Amino acid sequence: MTYCVAIKLDEGLVFASDSRTNAGVDQVSTYSKMHSFETDGERLFIVLTAGNLATTQAVVNRLKREMEEGVDGSFADAVHMSDAAEYLGRVNREEQEKHSEALSKSGIVAEATLLLGGQIRGGEPEIYRVYPQGNYITTSQHTPFLQIGESKYGKPILDRILAPSTPLGDAARCALVSIDSTMRSNLTVGPPIEVLVYETDSFAFEHYLCLEADDAYLRSLTHAWDENIRKAFVDLPRFDWETAGARKKRGTHVHAMPGRGTRKNSR
Amino acid sequence: MTYCVAIKLDEGLVFASDSRTNAGVDQVSTYSKMHSFETDGERLFIVLTAGNLATTQAVVNRLKREMEEGVDGSFADAVHMSDAAEYLGRVNREEQEKHSEALSKSGIVAEATLLLGGQIRGGEPEIYRVYPQGNYITTSQHTPFLQIGESKYGKPILDRILAPSTPLGDAARCALVSIDSTMRSNLTVGPPIEVLVYETDSFAFEHYLCLEADDAYLRSLTHAWDENIRKAFVDLPRFDWETAGARKKRGTHVHAMPGRGTRKNSR
């Protein structure tokens, strides 16, 4: 199904995405969901994509072309990041509407949801989640990240670890762990995993990784995380009954259980 | 939405459930989802419930009544655990069908999904997931747990930790951590959390806990887990660019990025 995450931190932005697409379990493919757009030192954008592949490819194609052609209101001359989000929402909606009549006759919905991040000279780095309907949201101090796709498996670790003050490297590791947890529990998310770390005011894509399944760093990270989780688990406090030694008589530790049905009137 | 988990281990069974129900965000209540049924030393059953509250209450009410009245084929005389699952599936389906016509006129689906666990003298402890349609599945060596309700947030930790050889106390802690992760990220799952640990061939509910939000053990467990997760995180391997010191020149660490659009023809 896809899983992508974008994080806004005091130090900059972190983006991470998987590369698995499917049109059913017998039609699995690999496509990047991370797309970058920049002009020299003035503005740069990252778009992460989820949803219908035909729609997202059409959207990305148009973003690229309109930027190269310098079309008004495109990524070429958006003044604020929110203007870029507004533009992206419009393109997303228009590309969906092109084929909507034929699609609805087949009972297919070709929606796409996108994450947009970047910085325009004179402004701060920002990230947005752009909905199929064209509207969008951004982050807050308390919610410094946005996700699209199969987001539930990987959300707990983001909730636990991330704050605006989290260093970029830690946030990138957190995103990777989040994707790793998702891949373990859901087959529609798969490698290669792409990670991009953007430092505020750098206006350059300095730190980018494309990690295949057998990538040495990815393997060492997921192995270390697995080991550390197990260690974390071993140290948790014991229940009373575990430290009490020999088995207690029935009833010693049983609180009144709700909804208790018995055949005889027994305790 | 509910979250319940049942685990089958070599040493016995573990059950855990939350207590939050809702009919919309302005109608949140607390009901136990764990229901126990036993006869003296011959058979005992735990049922965990998710889905429409009217349906699950009607089902539990009928299980209790038919067991007390010794109705043929009920929990009173099921020979095998799979017979008990078959029976539970039938009761579940029948209770849904009672009001299905009126419900469908209102566009409401009153489905319930259940977890059944227990042991009947002469057989092994087993657990089942019973669907709204009345059919059911059980566990395997590779998949020793079953979940119902809001299951995705809490699944990664179960996938990582649990095996049939996992000791009962560890499995119970794992279930609690799984529920804790879910509660952090989803408001429809809430305390009190109930945990029941069943030792094979004991035919008794010896270890049962009902943990309110401010329960001392729950607080110490979730605090310890939070601390341990952060420690686990700190120890993960660094990226190359973090250990490389001063910022590199543009291009040194950038692999060829797919889908790169630029306004000018720049690198």
Short mmCIF file of C-alpha atoms in Angstrom, two decimals, chain A:
data_model
loop_
_atom_site.label_atom_id
_atom_site.label_comp_id
_atom_site.label_asym_id
_atom_site.label_seq_id
_atom_site.Cartn_x
_atom_site.Cartn_y
_atom_site.Cartn_z
CA MET A 1 0.00 0.00 0.00
CA THR A 2 2.97 2.35 0.56
CA TYR A 3 4.32 3.99 3.66
CA CYS A 4 5.95 7.42 3.70
CA VAL A 5 6.80 9.79 6.53
CA ALA A 6 7.94 13.42 6.66
CA ILE A 7 9.27 15.06 9.82
CA LYS A 8 9.79 18.74 10.67
CA LEU A 9 12.51 19.45 13.21
CA ASP A 10 14.31 22.52 14.51
CA GLU A 11 17.39 21.44 12.54
CA GLY A 12 15.60 20.69 9.27
CA LEU A 13 13.45 18.04 7.58
CA VAL A 14 13.57 14.24 7.27
CA PHE A 15 11.80 12.23 4.56
CA ALA A 16 11.51 8.44 4.27
CA SER A 17 9.55 6.23 1.90
CA ASP A 18 9.21 2.65 0.71
CA SER A 19 9.07 1.45 -2.91
CA ARG A 20 6.46 -1.29 -3.18
CA THR A 21 3.34 -0.90 -5.29
CA ASN A 22 0.71 -3.50 -6.04
CA ALA A 23 -2.41 -3.97 -8.09
CA GLY A 24 -3.34 -7.12 -6.22
CA VAL A 25 -1.09 -9.79 -4.71
CA ASP A 26 -0.05 -11.12 -8.10
CA GLN A 27 1.06 -7.80 -9.45
CA VAL A 28 3.73 -6.38 -7.20
CA SER A 29 6.26 -3.85 -8.52
CA THR A 30 8.92 -1.46 -7.35
CA TYR A 31 8.61 2.27 -7.89
CA SER A 32 10.21 5.15 -6.03
CA LYS A 33 7.79 7.32 -4.10
CA MET A 34 10.29 10.10 -3.42
CA HIS A 35 10.59 12.91 -5.96
CA SER A 36 12.82 15.95 -5.68
CA PHE A 37 12.56 19.38 -7.29
CA GLU A 38 15.03 22.25 -6.95
CA THR A 39 16.43 25.42 -8.42
CA ASP A 40 19.91 26.59 -7.58
CA GLY A 41 19.88 27.84 -4.02
CA GLU A 42 16.43 29.45 -4.19
CA ARG A 43 13.89 26.72 -3.49
CA LEU A 44 13.67 23.01 -3.18
CA PHE A 45 10.82 20.55 -2.77
CA ILE A 46 10.38 16.89 -1.97
CA VAL A 47 7.14 15.11 -2.84
CA LEU A 48 6.31 11.67 -1.40
CA THR A 49 3.46 9.81 -3.07
CA ALA A 50 0.81 7.27 -2.07
CA GLY A 51 -2.34 5.97 -3.76
CA ASN A 52 -3.10 5.26 -7.39
CA LEU A 53 0.14 4.93 -9.33
CA ALA A 54 -1.24 6.35 -12.59
CA THR A 55 -2.39 9.45 -10.72
CA THR A 56 0.86 9.96 -8.81
CA GLN A 57 2.97 9.51 -11.94
CA ALA A 58 0.81 12.02 -13.81
CA VAL A 59 1.10 14.49 -10.93
CA VAL A 60 4.88 14.18 -10.67
CA ASN A 61 5.26 14.48 -14.42
CA ARG A 62 3.27 17.70 -14.41
CA LEU A 63 5.15 19.16 -11.43
CA LYS A 64 8.43 18.56 -13.25
CA ARG A 65 7.29 19.94 -16.57
CA GLU A 66 5.64 23.05 -15.16
CA MET A 67 8.69 23.81 -13.05
CA GLU A 68 11.01 23.43 -16.03
CA GLU A 69 8.75 25.61 -18.16
CA GLY A 70 8.47 28.22 -15.41
CA VAL A 71 4.67 28.09 -15.34
CA ASP A 72 3.13 30.73 -13.05
CA GLY A 73 2.08 29.42 -9.67
CA SER A 74 4.07 26.20 -10.07
CA PHE A 75 7.06 25.11 -8.03
CA ALA A 76 9.04 27.53 -10.22
CA ASP A 77 7.76 30.65 -8.51
CA ALA A 78 5.64 29.77 -5.44
CA VAL A 79 6.36 32.47 -2.85
CA HIS A 80 5.46 30.50 0.26
CA MET A 81 5.47 26.77 0.99
CA SER A 82 1.72 26.99 1.57
CA ASP A 83 1.35 28.32 -1.99
CA ALA A 84 3.27 25.26 -3.18
CA ALA A 85 0.89 23.05 -1.19
CA GLU A 86 -2.11 24.83 -2.71
CA TYR A 87 -0.65 24.29 -6.18
CA LEU A 88 0.12 20.63 -5.51
CA GLY A 89 -3.42 20.10 -4.23
CA ARG A 90 -4.85 21.60 -7.39
CA VAL A 91 -2.66 19.48 -9.66
CA ASN A 92 -3.56 16.36 -7.66
CA ARG A 93 -7.26 17.03 -7.95
CA GLU A 94 -7.10 17.93 -11.65
CA GLU A 95 -5.17 14.80 -12.58
CA GLN A 96 -7.70 12.64 -10.73
CA GLU A 97 -10.61 14.37 -12.42
CA LYS A 98 -9.25 13.79 -15.93
CA HIS A 99 -10.24 10.14 -15.92
CA SER A 100 -12.83 10.14 -13.15
CA GLU A 101 -15.82 9.42 -15.35
CA ALA A 102 -14.34 6.30 -16.93
CA LEU A 103 -12.91 5.18 -13.59
CA SER A 104 -16.19 5.49 -11.76
CA LYS A 105 -17.89 3.40 -14.44
CA SER A 106 -15.42 0.65 -13.53
CA GLY A 107 -15.96 1.29 -9.83
CA ILE A 108 -12.35 2.36 -9.37
CA VAL A 109 -11.17 5.27 -7.26
CA ALA A 110 -7.84 6.70 -8.45
CA GLU A 111 -7.03 8.92 -5.49
CA ALA A 112 -3.60 10.03 -4.43
CA THR A 113 -2.38 11.47 -1.14
CA LEU A 114 0.92 13.29 -1.05
CA LEU A 115 3.49 14.66 1.38
CA LEU A 116 5.19 17.90 0.35
CA GLY A 117 8.23 19.32 2.07
CA GLY A 118 10.87 21.88 1.32
CA GLN A 119 12.08 25.42 1.77
CA ILE A 120 11.83 28.63 -0.24
CA ARG A 121 14.48 31.32 0.29
CA GLY A 122 13.23 33.81 2.89
CA GLY A 123 10.99 31.22 4.60
CA GLU A 124 11.31 28.27 6.98
CA PRO A 125 11.33 24.60 5.98
CA GLU A 126 7.80 23.20 6.14
CA ILE A 127 5.92 19.98 5.39
CA TYR A 128 2.35 19.37 4.29
CA ARG A 129 -0.01 16.46 3.78
CA VAL A 130 -2.05 17.04 0.62
CA TYR A 131 -5.37 15.18 0.38
CA PRO A 132 -7.03 13.79 -2.75
CA GLN A 133 -9.54 16.63 -2.55
CA GLY A 134 -6.76 19.20 -2.82
CA ASN A 135 -6.83 20.56 0.72
CA TYR A 136 -3.89 20.09 3.05
CA ILE A 137 -2.56 20.23 6.59
CA THR A 138 0.81 21.03 8.11
CA THR A 139 2.58 20.12 11.35
CA SER A 140 2.51 21.59 14.84
CA GLN A 141 4.91 21.66 17.78
CA HIS A 142 3.09 18.70 19.29
CA THR A 143 2.66 16.81 16.02
CA PRO A 144 5.95 17.29 14.17
CA PHE A 145 5.42 14.53 11.61
CA LEU A 146 3.01 13.49 8.86
CA GLN A 147 2.43 10.05 7.35
CA ILE A 148 0.70 8.63 4.28
CA GLY A 149 -0.17 5.06 3.35
CA GLU A 150 -0.04 2.15 5.77
CA SER A 151 0.64 4.36 8.76
CA LYS A 152 -0.65 2.60 11.87
CA TYR A 153 2.06 -0.02 12.45
CA GLY A 154 4.82 2.56 12.43
CA LYS A 155 3.09 5.38 14.33
CA PRO A 156 3.78 4.35 17.98
CA ILE A 157 7.57 4.75 17.67
CA LEU A 158 7.17 8.17 16.04
CA ASP A 159 4.82 9.25 18.84
CA ARG A 160 7.33 8.09 21.46
CA ILE A 161 10.57 9.46 20.07
CA LEU A 162 9.96 12.57 17.96
CA ALA A 163 9.91 16.17 19.15
CA PRO A 164 10.91 19.34 17.30
CA SER A 165 14.22 19.27 19.17
CA THR A 166 15.10 15.73 18.00
CA PRO A 167 18.41 15.78 16.08
CA LEU A 168 18.23 15.01 12.35
CA GLY A 169 20.14 11.73 12.60
CA ASP A 170 17.89 10.44 15.37
CA ALA A 171 14.79 11.42 13.43
CA ALA A 172 16.07 9.60 10.35
CA ARG A 173 16.77 6.49 12.40
CA CYS A 174 13.30 6.78 13.92
CA ALA A 175 11.75 6.95 10.45
CA LEU A 176 13.72 3.85 9.39
CA VAL A 177 12.63 1.91 12.47
CA SER A 178 9.05 3.00 11.78
CA ILE A 179 9.27 1.65 8.22
CA ASP A 180 11.00 -1.53 9.40
CA SER A 181 8.21 -2.25 11.90
CA THR A 182 5.67 -1.71 9.14
CA MET A 183 7.44 -4.01 6.69
CA ARG A 184 7.57 -6.81 9.26
CA SER A 185 3.83 -6.72 9.76
CA ASN A 186 2.49 -5.75 6.34
CA LEU A 187 3.49 -7.13 2.95
CA THR A 188 2.39 -4.13 0.89
CA VAL A 189 5.32 -2.03 2.13
CA GLY A 190 8.76 -3.02 0.88
CA PRO A 191 12.30 -1.97 -0.05
CA PRO A 192 14.24 -0.17 -1.30
CA ILE A 193 13.74 2.42 1.42
CA GLU A 194 14.73 5.97 0.58
CA VAL A 195 15.80 8.46 3.24
CA LEU A 196 16.53 12.11 2.73
CA VAL A 197 17.75 14.50 5.40
CA TYR A 198 17.56 18.24 4.75
CA GLU A 199 19.42 20.78 6.89
CA THR A 200 17.67 24.14 7.30
CA ASP A 201 18.95 26.86 4.95
CA SER A 202 21.28 24.44 3.14
CA PHE A 203 19.18 24.49 -0.04
CA ALA A 204 20.86 21.24 -1.03
CA PHE A 205 20.04 17.54 -0.90
CA GLU A 206 23.18 16.57 0.97
CA HIS A 207 22.12 13.42 2.75
CA TYR A 208 20.26 10.82 0.70
CA LEU A 209 20.24 7.04 0.99
CA CYS A 210 18.55 4.37 -1.11
CA LEU A 211 18.59 1.20 0.98
CA GLU A 212 17.97 -2.14 -0.69
CA ALA A 213 16.80 -5.07 1.43
CA ASP A 214 20.37 -6.37 1.77
CA ASP A 215 21.93 -2.95 2.41
CA ALA A 216 24.61 -3.24 5.10
CA TYR A 217 23.46 -0.19 7.05
CA LEU A 218 19.80 -1.21 6.95
CA ARG A 219 20.65 -4.72 8.09
CA SER A 220 22.79 -3.46 10.95
CA LEU A 221 20.09 -1.00 12.02
CA THR A 222 17.25 -3.48 11.98
CA HIS A 223 19.36 -6.14 13.67
CA ALA A 224 20.44 -3.69 16.39
CA TRP A 225 16.86 -2.50 16.88
CA ASP A 226 15.59 -6.06 17.17
CA GLU A 227 18.29 -6.89 19.75
CA ASN A 228 17.68 -3.70 21.70
CA ILE A 229 13.91 -4.22 21.76
CA ARG A 230 14.39 -7.66 23.25
CA LYS A 231 16.77 -6.25 25.87
CA ALA A 232 14.27 -3.48 26.59
CA PHE A 233 11.67 -6.15 27.11
CA VAL A 234 13.71 -8.31 29.48
CA ASP A 235 14.08 -5.40 31.90
CA LEU A 236 10.37 -4.79 32.42
CA PRO A 237 8.94 -5.18 35.95
CA ARG A 238 7.59 -8.61 36.94
CA PHE A 239 4.03 -9.32 38.04
CA ASP A 240 3.45 -10.19 41.72
CA TRP A 241 2.61 -13.76 40.90
CA GLU A 242 5.88 -14.30 39.06
CA THR A 243 7.97 -13.34 42.06
CA ALA A 244 5.76 -15.19 44.53
CA GLY A 245 7.38 -18.59 43.89
CA ALA A 246 5.16 -21.68 44.28
CA ARG A 247 1.66 -21.67 42.83
CA LYS A 248 -0.90 -19.98 45.01
CA LYS A 249 -4.23 -21.56 45.94
CA ARG A 250 -7.10 -20.67 43.69
CA GLY A 251 -8.61 -17.32 44.53
CA THR A 252 -5.58 -15.73 46.16
CA HIS A 253 -4.83 -13.41 43.25
CA VAL A 254 -8.15 -13.34 41.50
CA HIS A 255 -9.90 -10.02 41.62
CA ALA A 256 -13.65 -10.05 41.03
CA MET A 257 -13.95 -10.79 37.33
CA PRO A 258 -16.70 -9.05 35.44
CA GLY A 259 -19.09 -11.05 33.32
CA ARG A 260 -18.31 -14.34 35.02
CA GLY A 261 -20.67 -17.15 34.07
CA THR A 262 -20.51 -20.55 35.74
CA ARG A 263 -22.48 -23.70 35.36
CA LYS A 264 -22.69 -24.20 39.11
CA ASN A 265 -22.80 -21.51 41.70
CA SER A 266 -19.08 -21.69 42.46
CA ARG A 267 -16.49 -19.11 43.49
#
